[in-house]
Short mmCIF file of C-alpha atoms and ligand atoms in Angstrom, two decimals:
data_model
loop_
_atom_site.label_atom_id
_atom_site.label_comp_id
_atom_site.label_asym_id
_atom_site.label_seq_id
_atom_site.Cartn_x
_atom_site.Cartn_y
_atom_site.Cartn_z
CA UNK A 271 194.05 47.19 140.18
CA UNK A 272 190.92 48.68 138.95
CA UNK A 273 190.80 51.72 142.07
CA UNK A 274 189.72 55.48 140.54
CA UNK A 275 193.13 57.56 140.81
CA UNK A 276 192.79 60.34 143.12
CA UNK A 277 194.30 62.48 141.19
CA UNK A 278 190.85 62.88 138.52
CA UNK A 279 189.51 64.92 140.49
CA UNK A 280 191.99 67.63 139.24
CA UNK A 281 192.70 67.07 135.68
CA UNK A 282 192.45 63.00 134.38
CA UNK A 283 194.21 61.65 132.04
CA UNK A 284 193.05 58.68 130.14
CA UNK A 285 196.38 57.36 129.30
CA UNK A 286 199.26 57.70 130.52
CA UNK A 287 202.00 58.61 134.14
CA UNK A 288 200.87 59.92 136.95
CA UNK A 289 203.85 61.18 139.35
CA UNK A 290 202.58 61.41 142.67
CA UNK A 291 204.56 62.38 145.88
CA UNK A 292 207.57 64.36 143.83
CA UNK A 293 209.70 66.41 147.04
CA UNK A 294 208.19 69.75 146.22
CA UNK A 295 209.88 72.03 143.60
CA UNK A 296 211.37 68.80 142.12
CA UNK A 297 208.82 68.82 139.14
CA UNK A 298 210.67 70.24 136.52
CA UNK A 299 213.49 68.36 137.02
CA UNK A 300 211.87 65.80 136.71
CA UNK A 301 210.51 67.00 133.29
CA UNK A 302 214.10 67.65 132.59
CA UNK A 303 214.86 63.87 133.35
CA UNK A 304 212.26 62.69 131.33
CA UNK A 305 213.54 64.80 128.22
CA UNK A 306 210.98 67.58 128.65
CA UNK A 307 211.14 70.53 127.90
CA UNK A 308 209.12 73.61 126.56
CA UNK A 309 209.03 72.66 122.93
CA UNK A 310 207.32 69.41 124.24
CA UNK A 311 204.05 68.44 122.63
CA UNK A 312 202.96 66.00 124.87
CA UNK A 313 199.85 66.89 126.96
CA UNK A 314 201.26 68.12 130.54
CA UNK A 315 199.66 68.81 133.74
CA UNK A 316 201.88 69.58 136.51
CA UNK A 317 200.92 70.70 140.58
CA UNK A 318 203.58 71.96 142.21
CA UNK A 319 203.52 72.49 146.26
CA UNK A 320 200.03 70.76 146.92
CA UNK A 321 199.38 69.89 150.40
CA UNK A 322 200.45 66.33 151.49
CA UNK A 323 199.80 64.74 154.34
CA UNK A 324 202.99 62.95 154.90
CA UNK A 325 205.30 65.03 153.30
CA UNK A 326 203.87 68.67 153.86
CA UNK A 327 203.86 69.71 150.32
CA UNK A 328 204.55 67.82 147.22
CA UNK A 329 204.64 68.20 143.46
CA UNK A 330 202.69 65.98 140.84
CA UNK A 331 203.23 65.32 137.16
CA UNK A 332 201.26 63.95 134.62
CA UNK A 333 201.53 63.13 130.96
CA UNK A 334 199.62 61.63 128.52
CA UNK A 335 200.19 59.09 126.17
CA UNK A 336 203.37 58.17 127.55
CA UNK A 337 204.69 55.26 130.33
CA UNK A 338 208.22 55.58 131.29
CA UNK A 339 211.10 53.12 130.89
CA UNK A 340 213.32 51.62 133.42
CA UNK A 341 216.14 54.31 132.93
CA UNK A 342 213.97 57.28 133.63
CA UNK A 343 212.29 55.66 137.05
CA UNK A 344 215.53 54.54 138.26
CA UNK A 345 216.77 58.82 137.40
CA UNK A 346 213.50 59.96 139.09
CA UNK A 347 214.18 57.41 142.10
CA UNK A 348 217.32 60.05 142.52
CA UNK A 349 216.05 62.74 143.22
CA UNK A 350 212.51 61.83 144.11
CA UNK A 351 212.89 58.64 146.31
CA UNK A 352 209.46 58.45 147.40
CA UNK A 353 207.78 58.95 143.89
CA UNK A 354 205.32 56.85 142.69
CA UNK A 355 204.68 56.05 139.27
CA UNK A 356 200.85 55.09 138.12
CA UNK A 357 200.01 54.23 134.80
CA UNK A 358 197.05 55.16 133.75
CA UNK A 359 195.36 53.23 131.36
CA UNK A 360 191.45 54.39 130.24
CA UNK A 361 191.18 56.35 133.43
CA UNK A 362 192.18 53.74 135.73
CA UNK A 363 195.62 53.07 137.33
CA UNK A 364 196.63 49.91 135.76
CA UNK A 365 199.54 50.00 137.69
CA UNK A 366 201.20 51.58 140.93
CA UNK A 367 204.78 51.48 142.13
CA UNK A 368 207.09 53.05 143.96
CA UNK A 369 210.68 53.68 142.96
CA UNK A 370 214.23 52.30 143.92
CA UNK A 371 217.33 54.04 143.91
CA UNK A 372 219.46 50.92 142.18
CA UNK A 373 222.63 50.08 143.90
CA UNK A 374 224.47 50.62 140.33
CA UNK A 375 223.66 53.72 137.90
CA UNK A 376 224.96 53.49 133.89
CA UNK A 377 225.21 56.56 132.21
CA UNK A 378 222.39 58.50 134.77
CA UNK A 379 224.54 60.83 136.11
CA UNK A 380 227.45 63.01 135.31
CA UNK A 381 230.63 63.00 136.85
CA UNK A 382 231.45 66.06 138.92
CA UNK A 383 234.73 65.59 138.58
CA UNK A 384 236.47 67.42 135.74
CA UNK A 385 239.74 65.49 135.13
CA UNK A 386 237.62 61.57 134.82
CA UNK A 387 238.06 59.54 132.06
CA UNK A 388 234.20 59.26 131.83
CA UNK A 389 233.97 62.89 131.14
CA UNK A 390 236.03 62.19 127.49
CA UNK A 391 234.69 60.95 124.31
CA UNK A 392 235.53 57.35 125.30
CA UNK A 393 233.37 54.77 124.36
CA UNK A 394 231.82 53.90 127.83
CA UNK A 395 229.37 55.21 130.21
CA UNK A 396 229.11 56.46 133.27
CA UNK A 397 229.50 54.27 136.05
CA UNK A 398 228.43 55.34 139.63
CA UNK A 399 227.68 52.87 143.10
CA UNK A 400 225.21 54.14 145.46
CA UNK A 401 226.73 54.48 149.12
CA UNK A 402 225.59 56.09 151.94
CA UNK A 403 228.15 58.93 151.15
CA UNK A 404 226.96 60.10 148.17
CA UNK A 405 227.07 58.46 144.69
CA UNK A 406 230.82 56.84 143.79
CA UNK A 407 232.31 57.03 140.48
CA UNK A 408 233.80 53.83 139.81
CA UNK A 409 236.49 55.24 137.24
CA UNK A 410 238.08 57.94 139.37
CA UNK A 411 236.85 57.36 142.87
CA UNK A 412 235.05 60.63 143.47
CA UNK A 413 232.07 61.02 145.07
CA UNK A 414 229.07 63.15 144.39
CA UNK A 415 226.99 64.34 147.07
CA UNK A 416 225.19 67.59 146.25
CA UNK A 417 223.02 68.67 143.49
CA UNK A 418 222.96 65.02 142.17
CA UNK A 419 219.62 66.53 139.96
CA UNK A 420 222.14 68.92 138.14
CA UNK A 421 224.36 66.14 137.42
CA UNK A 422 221.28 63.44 136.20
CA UNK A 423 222.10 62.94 132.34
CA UNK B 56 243.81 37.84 135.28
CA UNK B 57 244.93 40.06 137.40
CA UNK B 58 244.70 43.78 137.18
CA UNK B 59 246.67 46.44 139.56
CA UNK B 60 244.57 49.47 139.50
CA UNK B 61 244.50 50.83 143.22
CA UNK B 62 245.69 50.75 146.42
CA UNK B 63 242.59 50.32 147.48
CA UNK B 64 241.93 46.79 146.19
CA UNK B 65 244.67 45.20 147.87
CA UNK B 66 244.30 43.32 151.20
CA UNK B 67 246.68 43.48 153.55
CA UNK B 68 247.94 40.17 152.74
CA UNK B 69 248.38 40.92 149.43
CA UNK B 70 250.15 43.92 150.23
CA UNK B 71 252.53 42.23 153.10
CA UNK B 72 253.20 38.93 150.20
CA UNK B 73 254.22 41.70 147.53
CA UNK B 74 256.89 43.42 150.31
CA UNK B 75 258.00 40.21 150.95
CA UNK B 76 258.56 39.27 147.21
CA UNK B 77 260.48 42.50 146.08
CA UNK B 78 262.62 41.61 149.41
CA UNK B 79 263.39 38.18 147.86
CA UNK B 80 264.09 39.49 144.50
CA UNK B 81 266.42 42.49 146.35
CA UNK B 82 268.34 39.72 147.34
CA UNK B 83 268.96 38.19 144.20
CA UNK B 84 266.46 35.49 144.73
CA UNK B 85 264.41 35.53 141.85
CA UNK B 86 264.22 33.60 138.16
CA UNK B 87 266.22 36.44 135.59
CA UNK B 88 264.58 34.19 133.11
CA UNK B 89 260.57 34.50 134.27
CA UNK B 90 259.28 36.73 131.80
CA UNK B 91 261.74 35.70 128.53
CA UNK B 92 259.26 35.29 126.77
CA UNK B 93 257.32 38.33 127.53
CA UNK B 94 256.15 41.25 125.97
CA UNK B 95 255.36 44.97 128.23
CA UNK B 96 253.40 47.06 126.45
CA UNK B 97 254.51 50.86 127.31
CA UNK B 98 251.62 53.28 127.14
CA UNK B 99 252.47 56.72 129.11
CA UNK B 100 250.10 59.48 127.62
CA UNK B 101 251.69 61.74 129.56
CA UNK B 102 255.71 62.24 130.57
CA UNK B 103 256.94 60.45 133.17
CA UNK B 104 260.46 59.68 132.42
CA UNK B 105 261.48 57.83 135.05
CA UNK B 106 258.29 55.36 136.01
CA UNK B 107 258.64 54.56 132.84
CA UNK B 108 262.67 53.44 132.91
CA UNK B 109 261.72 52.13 136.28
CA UNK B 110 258.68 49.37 134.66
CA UNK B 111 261.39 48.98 131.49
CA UNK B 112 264.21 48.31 133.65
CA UNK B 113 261.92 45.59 135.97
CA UNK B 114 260.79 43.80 132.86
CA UNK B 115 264.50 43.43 131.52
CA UNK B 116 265.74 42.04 134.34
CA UNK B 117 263.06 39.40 134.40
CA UNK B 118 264.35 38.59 130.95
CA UNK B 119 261.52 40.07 129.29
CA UNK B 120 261.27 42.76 126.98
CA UNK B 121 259.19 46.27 126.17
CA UNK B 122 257.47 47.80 123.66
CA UNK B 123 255.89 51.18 123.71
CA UNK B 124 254.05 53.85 121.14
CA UNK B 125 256.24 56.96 120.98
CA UNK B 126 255.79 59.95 122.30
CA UNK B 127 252.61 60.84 122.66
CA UNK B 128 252.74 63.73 120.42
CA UNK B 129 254.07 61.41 117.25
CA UNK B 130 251.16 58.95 118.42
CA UNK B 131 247.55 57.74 117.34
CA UNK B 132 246.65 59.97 120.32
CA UNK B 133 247.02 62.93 118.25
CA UNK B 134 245.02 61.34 115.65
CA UNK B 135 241.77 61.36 118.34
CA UNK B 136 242.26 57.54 118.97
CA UNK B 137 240.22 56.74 121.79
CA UNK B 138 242.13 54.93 124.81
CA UNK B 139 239.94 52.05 124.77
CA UNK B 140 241.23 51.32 120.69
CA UNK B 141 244.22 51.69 121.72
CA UNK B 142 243.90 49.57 124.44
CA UNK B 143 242.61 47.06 122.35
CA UNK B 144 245.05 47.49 119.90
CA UNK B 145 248.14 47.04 122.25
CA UNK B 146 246.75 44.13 124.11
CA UNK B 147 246.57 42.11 121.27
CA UNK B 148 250.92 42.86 120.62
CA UNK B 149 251.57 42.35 124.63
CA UNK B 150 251.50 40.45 127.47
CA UNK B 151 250.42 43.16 129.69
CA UNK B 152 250.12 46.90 129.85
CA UNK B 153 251.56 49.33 131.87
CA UNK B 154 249.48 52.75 131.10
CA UNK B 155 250.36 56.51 132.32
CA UNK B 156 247.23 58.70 131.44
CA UNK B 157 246.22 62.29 132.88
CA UNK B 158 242.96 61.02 133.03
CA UNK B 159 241.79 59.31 136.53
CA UNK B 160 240.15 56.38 135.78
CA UNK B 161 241.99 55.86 132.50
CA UNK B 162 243.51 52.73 133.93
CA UNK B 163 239.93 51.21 134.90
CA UNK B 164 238.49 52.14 131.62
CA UNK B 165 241.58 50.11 130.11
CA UNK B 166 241.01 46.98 132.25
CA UNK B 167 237.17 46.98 130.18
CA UNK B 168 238.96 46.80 126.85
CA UNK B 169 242.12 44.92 127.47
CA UNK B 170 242.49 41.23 126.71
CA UNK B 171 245.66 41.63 129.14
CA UNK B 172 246.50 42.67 132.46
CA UNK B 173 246.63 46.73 132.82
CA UNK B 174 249.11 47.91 135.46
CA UNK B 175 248.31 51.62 136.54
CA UNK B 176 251.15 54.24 136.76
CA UNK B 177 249.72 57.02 137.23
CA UNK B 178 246.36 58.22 136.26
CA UNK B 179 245.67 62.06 136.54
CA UNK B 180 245.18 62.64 139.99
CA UNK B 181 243.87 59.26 140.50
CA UNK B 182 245.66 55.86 141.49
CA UNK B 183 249.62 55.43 141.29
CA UNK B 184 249.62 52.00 143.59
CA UNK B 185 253.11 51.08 142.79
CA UNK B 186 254.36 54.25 144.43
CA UNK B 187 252.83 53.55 147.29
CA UNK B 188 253.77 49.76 147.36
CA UNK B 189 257.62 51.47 146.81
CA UNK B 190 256.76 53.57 149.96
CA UNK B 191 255.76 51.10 151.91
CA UNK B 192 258.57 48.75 151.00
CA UNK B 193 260.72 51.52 152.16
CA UNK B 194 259.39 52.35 155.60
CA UNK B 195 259.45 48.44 156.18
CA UNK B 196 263.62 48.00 155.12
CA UNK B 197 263.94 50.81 158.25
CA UNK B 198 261.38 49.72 160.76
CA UNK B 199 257.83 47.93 161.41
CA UNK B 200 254.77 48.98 159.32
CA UNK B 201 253.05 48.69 162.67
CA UNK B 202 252.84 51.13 165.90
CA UNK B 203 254.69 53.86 164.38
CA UNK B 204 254.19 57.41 163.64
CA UNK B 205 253.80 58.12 160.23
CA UNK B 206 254.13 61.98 158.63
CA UNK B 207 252.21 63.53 155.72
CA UNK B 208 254.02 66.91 154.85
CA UNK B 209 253.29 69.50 152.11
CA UNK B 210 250.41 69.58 149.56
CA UNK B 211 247.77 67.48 150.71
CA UNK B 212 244.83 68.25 149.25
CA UNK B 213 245.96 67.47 145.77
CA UNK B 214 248.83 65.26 146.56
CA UNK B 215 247.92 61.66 145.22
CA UNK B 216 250.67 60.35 146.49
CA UNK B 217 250.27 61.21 150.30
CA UNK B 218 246.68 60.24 149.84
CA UNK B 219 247.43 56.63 148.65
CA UNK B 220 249.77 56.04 151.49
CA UNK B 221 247.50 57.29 154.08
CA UNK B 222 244.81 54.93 152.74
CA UNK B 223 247.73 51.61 152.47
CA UNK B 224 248.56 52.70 155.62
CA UNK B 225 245.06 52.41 157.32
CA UNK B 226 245.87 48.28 157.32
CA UNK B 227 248.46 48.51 159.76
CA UNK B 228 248.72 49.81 163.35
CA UNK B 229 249.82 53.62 162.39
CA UNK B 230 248.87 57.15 163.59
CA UNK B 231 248.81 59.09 160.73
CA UNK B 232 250.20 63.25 161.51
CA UNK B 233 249.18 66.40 158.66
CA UNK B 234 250.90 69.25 157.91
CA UNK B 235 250.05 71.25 155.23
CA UNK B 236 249.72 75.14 154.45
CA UNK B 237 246.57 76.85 154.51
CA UNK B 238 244.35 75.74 151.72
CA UNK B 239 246.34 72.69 151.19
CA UNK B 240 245.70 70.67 153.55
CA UNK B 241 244.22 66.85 153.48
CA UNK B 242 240.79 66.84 152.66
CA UNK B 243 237.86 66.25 155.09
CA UNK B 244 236.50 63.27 153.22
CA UNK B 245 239.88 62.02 152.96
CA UNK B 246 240.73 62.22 156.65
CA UNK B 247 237.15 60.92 157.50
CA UNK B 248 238.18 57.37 155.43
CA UNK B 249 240.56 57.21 157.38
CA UNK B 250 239.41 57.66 160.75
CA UNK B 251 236.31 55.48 159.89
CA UNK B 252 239.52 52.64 158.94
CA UNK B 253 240.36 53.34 162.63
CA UNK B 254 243.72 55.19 162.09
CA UNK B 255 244.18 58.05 164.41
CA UNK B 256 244.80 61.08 162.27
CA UNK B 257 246.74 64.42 164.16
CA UNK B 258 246.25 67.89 161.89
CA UNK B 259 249.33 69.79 163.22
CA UNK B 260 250.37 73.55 162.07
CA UNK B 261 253.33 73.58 164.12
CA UNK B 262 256.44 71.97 162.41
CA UNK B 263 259.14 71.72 164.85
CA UNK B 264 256.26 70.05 166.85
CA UNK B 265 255.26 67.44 163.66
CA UNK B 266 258.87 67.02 163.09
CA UNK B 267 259.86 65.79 166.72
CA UNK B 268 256.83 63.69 166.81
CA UNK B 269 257.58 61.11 164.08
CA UNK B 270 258.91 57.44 162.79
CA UNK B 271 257.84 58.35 158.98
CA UNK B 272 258.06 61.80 157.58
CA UNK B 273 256.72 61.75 153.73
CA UNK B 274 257.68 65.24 152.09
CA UNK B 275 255.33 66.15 148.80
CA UNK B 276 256.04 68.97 146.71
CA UNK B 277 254.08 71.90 147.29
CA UNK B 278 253.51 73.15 143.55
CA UNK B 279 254.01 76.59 142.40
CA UNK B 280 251.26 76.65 140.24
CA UNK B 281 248.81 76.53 143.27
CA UNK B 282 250.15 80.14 144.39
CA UNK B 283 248.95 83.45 142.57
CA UNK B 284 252.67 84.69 142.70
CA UNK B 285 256.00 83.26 142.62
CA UNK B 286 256.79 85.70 146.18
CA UNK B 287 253.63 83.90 148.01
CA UNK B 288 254.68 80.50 147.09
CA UNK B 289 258.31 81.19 148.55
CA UNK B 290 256.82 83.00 151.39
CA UNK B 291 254.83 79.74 151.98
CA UNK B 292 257.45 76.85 150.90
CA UNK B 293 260.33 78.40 152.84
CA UNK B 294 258.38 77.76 156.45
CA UNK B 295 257.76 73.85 155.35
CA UNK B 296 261.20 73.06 154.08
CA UNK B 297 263.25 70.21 155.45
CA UNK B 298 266.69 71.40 156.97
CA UNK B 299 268.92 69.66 159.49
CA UNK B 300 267.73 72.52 161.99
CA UNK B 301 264.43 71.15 161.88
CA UNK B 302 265.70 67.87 162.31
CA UNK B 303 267.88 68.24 165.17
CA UNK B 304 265.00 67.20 167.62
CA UNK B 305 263.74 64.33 166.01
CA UNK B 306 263.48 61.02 166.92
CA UNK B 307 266.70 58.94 165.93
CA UNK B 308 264.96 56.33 163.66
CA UNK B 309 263.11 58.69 161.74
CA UNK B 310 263.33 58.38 158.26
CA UNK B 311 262.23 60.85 155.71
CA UNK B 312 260.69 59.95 152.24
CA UNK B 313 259.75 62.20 149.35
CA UNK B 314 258.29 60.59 145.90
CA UNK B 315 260.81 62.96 144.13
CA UNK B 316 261.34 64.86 142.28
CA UNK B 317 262.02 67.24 144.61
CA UNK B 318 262.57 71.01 144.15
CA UNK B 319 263.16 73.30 147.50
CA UNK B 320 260.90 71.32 149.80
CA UNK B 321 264.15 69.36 151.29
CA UNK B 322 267.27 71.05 152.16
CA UNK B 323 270.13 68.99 150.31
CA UNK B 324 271.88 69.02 153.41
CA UNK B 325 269.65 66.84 154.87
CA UNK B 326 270.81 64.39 152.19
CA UNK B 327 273.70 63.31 154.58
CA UNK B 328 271.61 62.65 156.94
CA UNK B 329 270.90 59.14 158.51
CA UNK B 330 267.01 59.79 157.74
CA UNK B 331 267.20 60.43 154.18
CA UNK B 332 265.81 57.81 152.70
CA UNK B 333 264.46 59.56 149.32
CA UNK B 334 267.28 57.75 147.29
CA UNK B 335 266.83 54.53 148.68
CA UNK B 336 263.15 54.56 148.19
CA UNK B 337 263.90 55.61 144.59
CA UNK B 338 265.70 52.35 143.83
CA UNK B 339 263.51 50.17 145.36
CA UNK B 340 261.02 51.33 142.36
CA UNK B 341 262.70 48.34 140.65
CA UNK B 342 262.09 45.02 143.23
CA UNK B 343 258.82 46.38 144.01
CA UNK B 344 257.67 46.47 139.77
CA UNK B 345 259.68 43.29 139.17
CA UNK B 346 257.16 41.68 141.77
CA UNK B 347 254.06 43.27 139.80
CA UNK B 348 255.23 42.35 137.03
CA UNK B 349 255.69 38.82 138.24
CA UNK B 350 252.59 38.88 139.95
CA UNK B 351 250.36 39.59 136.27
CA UNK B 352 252.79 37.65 134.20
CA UNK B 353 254.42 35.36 136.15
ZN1 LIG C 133 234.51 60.14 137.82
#
């Protein structure tokens, strides 16, 4: 795994993510799923509707000094299933994977619906299945099926 | 241990063995002494006078007894007590748990912190499957729960209760008929379940048509509160109201069923009528929670 990342010919990093194939526009949620936002001061670069040639246009994020945990690639894997996540260690990708939507999300997303129990200060968390309909809250049975990035926790 | 949350988790058989157990026990044929030795823990967070007598009354004549928290307002709840401590709490004094909450999903989030079985009767919008097991029970006394015509009148796009039957009803051979005002009516998603369970579902907007149609007619309450003025609401509950008019043409079996309470949505007329079954179905809230009851405790 010792290939040069593409992606220094724009800006390397020497350690660190590299986000590659984000849907375009879907960068800064992404930032907002990883916790970022503008009072961050971790080293950024972000491209946002660079030409692809599978998808047409995509958006790419990197940040320094930072590899991200299980929770936040299955959240990305939401709304950007065909991310993939290098980590860049010394200028090299160390590592390169895709993401997987899981089948079962804990306290990633929000429940749309106003009136469910997981919405109170109970001592639980979320609890959604993934379906081909949408994502299914297993407390009260709704389902969510649109804007699941303004409903990622 | 055995939890009863939803409709949705029973299998057919399991449905068609409970029926057939609350028939038994309407007959007298059941043990008055089965649950002596039990305890019910009561927990409605919300009012809901008589599913509550209804569980109480089931788990006295099984020889058991209840216990439940107050009113809510005299309550820990009051105190910001989180449901799951008080689940815990309540478990550890009972055999099981029968919980009311206005929150859907409450009873699921109970089932994670109870060391007992939870019973659901009613949360928020949610699950209520002992209604629907009494509803079922009572379209069976009059007729087969297969090839018949089955009715869903009044609000159904918030209507829990019309929503839970549909989806019971999907395991047998039914065709399942709407009618609903404008802006109430059964909700796409919901009416794509059920087609995708292979029930034929009819939208009608005529009710003298709906009405002639039918085996089942299940009446819901079409709520005041959904209407920006008490004139509209009239307006709009006076052309779905039961009366023996509307009745005249229907098919002689035909029995009509309503959760209750009702308020104008049934003529009382109609009371006297061979098809009013709203009473009956109302009793049978005891066999069927005597055989839930029986079924977690027994
Ligand atoms: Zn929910």
């Amino acid at each position: 795994m010792n290939e040069t990342p593409k992606s220094l010919q724009i800006s390397p990093i020497r350690n660190g993510t590299v986000i590659d194939h984000i849907p375009a526009g879907e960068a800064f949620n992404v930032l907002r799923i990883l916790g970022i936002t503008r009072a961050t001061t971790d080293t950024l670069s972000i491209a946002t509707n660079v030409a692809s040639g599978k998808a047409g246009r995509k958006d790419i994020v990197k940040i320094e000094n930072r590899e991200l945990k299980k929770e936040e690639v299955d959240r990305i894997a939401l709304i950007a299933p065909q991310a993939t996540i290098n980590i860049i260690r010394n200028y090299l990708v160390f590592d390169k994977k895709g993401v997987q939507i899981p089948k079962l999300l804990h306290g990633v997303v929000r429940c749309p619906n106003p009136g469910c129990i997981s919405n109170t200060n109970e001592p639980i968390q979320s609890r959604f299945e993934v379906t081909e309909k949408g994502l299914h809250c297993l407390y009260c049975d709704w389902y969510l099926t649109e804007d699941i990035a303004g409903h990622i926790i | 241990m055995r939890h009863i949350i939803s409709i949705k988790e029973f299998e057919k058989g399991e449905i068609d063995a409970l029926l057939d157990r609350a028939r038994a026990i309407d007959a007298g044929d059941y043990d008055r002494h089965a649950l002596e030795d039990k305890i019910l823990g009561v927990l409605f967070f919300e009012p809901s006078t008589r599913t509550r007598m209804s569980f109480e009354a089931a788990m006295a004549r099984l020889g058991g007894s209840s216990i439940d928290m107050g009113g809510v307002e005299v309550s820990s709840v009051v105190k910001g007590e989180t449901l799951a401590d008080t689940v815990r709490v309540v478990s550890g004094y009972a055999d099981a748990i029968v919980l009311r909450h206005p929150k859907e999903g409450a009873a699921r989030l109970a089932t994670e912190f109870s060391s007992v079985p939870v019973i659901n009767a009613g949360d928020g919008a949610g699950q209520h499957p002992s209604q629907t097991l009494i509803d079922l029970y009572t379209i069976r006394q009059a007729m087969p729960l297969d090839g018949i015509d089955v009715g869903l009148l009044g609000d159904l796009r918030y209507g829990r209760t019309a929503h839970s039957l549909a989806y019971a009803l999907t395991n047998y051979d039914v065709t399942i008929h709407t009618l609903a005002p404008e802006g109430l009516e059964m909700p796409p998603n919901v009416i794509g379940n059920l087609r995708d369970r292979g029930v034929e579902v009819v939208e009608h907007t005529d009710i003298a048509e709906f009405a002639r149609g039918l085996d089942v007619m299940y009446v819901t309450r079409i709520q005041r509160e959904r209407f920006p003025d008490t004139a509209s609401y009239y307006a709009v509950a006076s052309s779905y109201r039961v009366t023996p008019d509307l009745l005249a043409g229907a098919r002689t079996r035909m029995i009509i069923l309503h959760p209750l309470p009702r308020v104008d949505e049934i003529d009382p007329r109609v009371d006297a009528l061979p098809h009013a079954r709203y009473f009956q179905q109302a009793r049978n809230g005891i066999p069927i929670r005597m055989a839930l009851l029986l079924e977690v405790m027994g």
